[in-house]
mmCIF file of C-alpha atoms in Angstrom:
data_model
loop_
_atom_site.group_PDB
_atom_site.id
_atom_site.type_symbol
_atom_site.label_atom_id
_atom_site.label_comp_id
_atom_site.label_asym_id
_atom_site.label_seq_id
_atom_site.Cartn_x
_atom_site.Cartn_y
_atom_site.Cartn_z
ATOM 1 C CA UNK A 192 -11.025 1.474 -3.714
ATOM 2 C CA UNK A 193 -13.523 -0.409 -1.898
ATOM 3 C CA UNK A 194 -11.730 -3.707 -2.474
ATOM 4 C CA UNK A 195 -8.295 -1.795 -0.598
ATOM 5 C CA UNK A 196 -10.192 -0.497 2.515
ATOM 6 C CA UNK A 197 -11.750 -4.147 3.234
ATOM 7 C CA UNK A 198 -8.646 -5.554 3.138
ATOM 8 C CA UNK A 199 -6.091 -3.497 5.624
ATOM 9 C CA UNK A 200 -9.703 -3.265 7.447
ATOM 10 C CA UNK A 201 -8.769 -6.869 7.846
ATOM 11 C CA UNK A 202 -5.710 -6.861 8.571
ATOM 12 C CA UNK A 203 -4.305 -8.597 4.728
ATOM 13 C CA UNK A 204 -1.541 -4.760 4.592
ATOM 14 C CA UNK A 205 -1.618 -1.458 4.008
ATOM 15 C CA UNK A 206 -2.782 0.348 1.578
ATOM 16 C CA UNK A 207 -2.381 3.964 -0.451
ATOM 17 C CA UNK A 208 -5.918 5.564 0.437
ATOM 18 C CA UNK A 209 -6.707 9.214 0.844
ATOM 19 C CA UNK A 210 -7.248 10.289 4.365
ATOM 20 C CA UNK A 211 -10.470 12.043 4.208
ATOM 21 C CA UNK A 212 -11.844 8.559 2.681
ATOM 22 C CA UNK A 213 -11.125 6.625 5.719
ATOM 23 C CA UNK A 214 -11.857 9.597 8.206
ATOM 24 C CA UNK A 215 -13.582 7.207 10.116
ATOM 25 C CA UNK A 216 -12.222 4.213 10.405
ATOM 26 C CA UNK A 217 -9.244 6.707 11.837
ATOM 27 C CA UNK A 218 -11.214 8.995 14.193
ATOM 28 C CA UNK A 219 -12.303 4.586 15.497
ATOM 29 C CA UNK A 220 -8.579 3.096 15.478
ATOM 30 C CA UNK A 221 -9.639 0.832 13.056
ATOM 31 C CA UNK A 222 -6.716 2.174 10.278
ATOM 32 C CA UNK A 223 -3.629 4.222 11.504
ATOM 33 C CA UNK A 224 -2.459 5.953 9.565
ATOM 34 C CA UNK A 225 1.546 5.699 8.324
ATOM 35 C CA UNK A 226 4.042 8.499 7.807
ATOM 36 C CA UNK A 227 6.280 8.004 4.598
ATOM 37 C CA UNK A 228 9.079 9.980 2.563
ATOM 38 C CA UNK A 229 7.354 8.186 -0.354
ATOM 39 C CA UNK A 230 5.298 10.293 -2.459
ATOM 40 C CA UNK A 231 3.355 8.164 -4.518
ATOM 41 C CA UNK A 232 3.314 9.555 -8.645
ATOM 42 C CA UNK A 233 -0.126 11.188 -9.875
ATOM 43 C CA UNK A 234 -3.120 9.427 -11.172
ATOM 44 C CA UNK A 235 -4.623 10.233 -14.836
ATOM 45 C CA UNK A 236 -8.001 9.313 -14.989
ATOM 46 C CA UNK A 237 -10.373 9.463 -18.686
ATOM 47 C CA UNK A 238 -13.636 10.180 -19.196
ATOM 48 C CA UNK A 239 -15.248 8.285 -22.413
ATOM 49 C CA UNK A 240 -19.620 8.838 -22.993
ATOM 50 C CA UNK A 241 -21.006 7.138 -26.405
ATOM 51 C CA UNK A 242 -22.519 10.278 -28.961
ATOM 52 C CA UNK A 243 -25.958 10.779 -27.634
ATOM 53 C CA UNK A 244 -28.333 13.654 -27.373
ATOM 54 C CA UNK A 245 -27.261 13.910 -23.382
ATOM 55 C CA UNK A 246 -23.669 14.558 -25.140
ATOM 56 C CA UNK A 247 -23.503 18.074 -24.111
ATOM 57 C CA UNK A 248 -24.904 17.368 -19.980
ATOM 58 C CA UNK A 249 -22.362 14.250 -20.225
ATOM 59 C CA UNK A 250 -19.322 16.592 -21.295
ATOM 60 C CA UNK A 251 -20.066 19.428 -18.422
ATOM 61 C CA UNK A 252 -20.320 16.853 -15.950
ATOM 62 C CA UNK A 253 -16.796 15.601 -16.990
ATOM 63 C CA UNK A 254 -15.442 18.988 -16.860
ATOM 64 C CA UNK A 255 -16.539 19.544 -13.191
ATOM 65 C CA UNK A 256 -15.354 16.738 -12.169
ATOM 66 C CA UNK A 257 -11.896 17.414 -14.220
ATOM 67 C CA UNK A 258 -12.169 20.670 -12.155
ATOM 68 C CA UNK A 259 -12.367 19.520 -8.710
ATOM 69 C CA UNK A 260 -9.754 16.514 -8.957
ATOM 70 C CA UNK A 261 -6.941 19.715 -9.428
#
């Protein structure tokens, strides 16, 4: 994501970036939000972790991340 933002800021092209992530850049005029009728597909994410003594903590954090992504 950071590379996409940097490339857009450098004027290399456009990028599909959630506006909340670049709110300051939009407000300061460094980036311009383009409106399009095209809807991007939803992204899927995978979380994996090693079987350790902390697996229940890590599993709980993964569950919280999944809930916040909905």
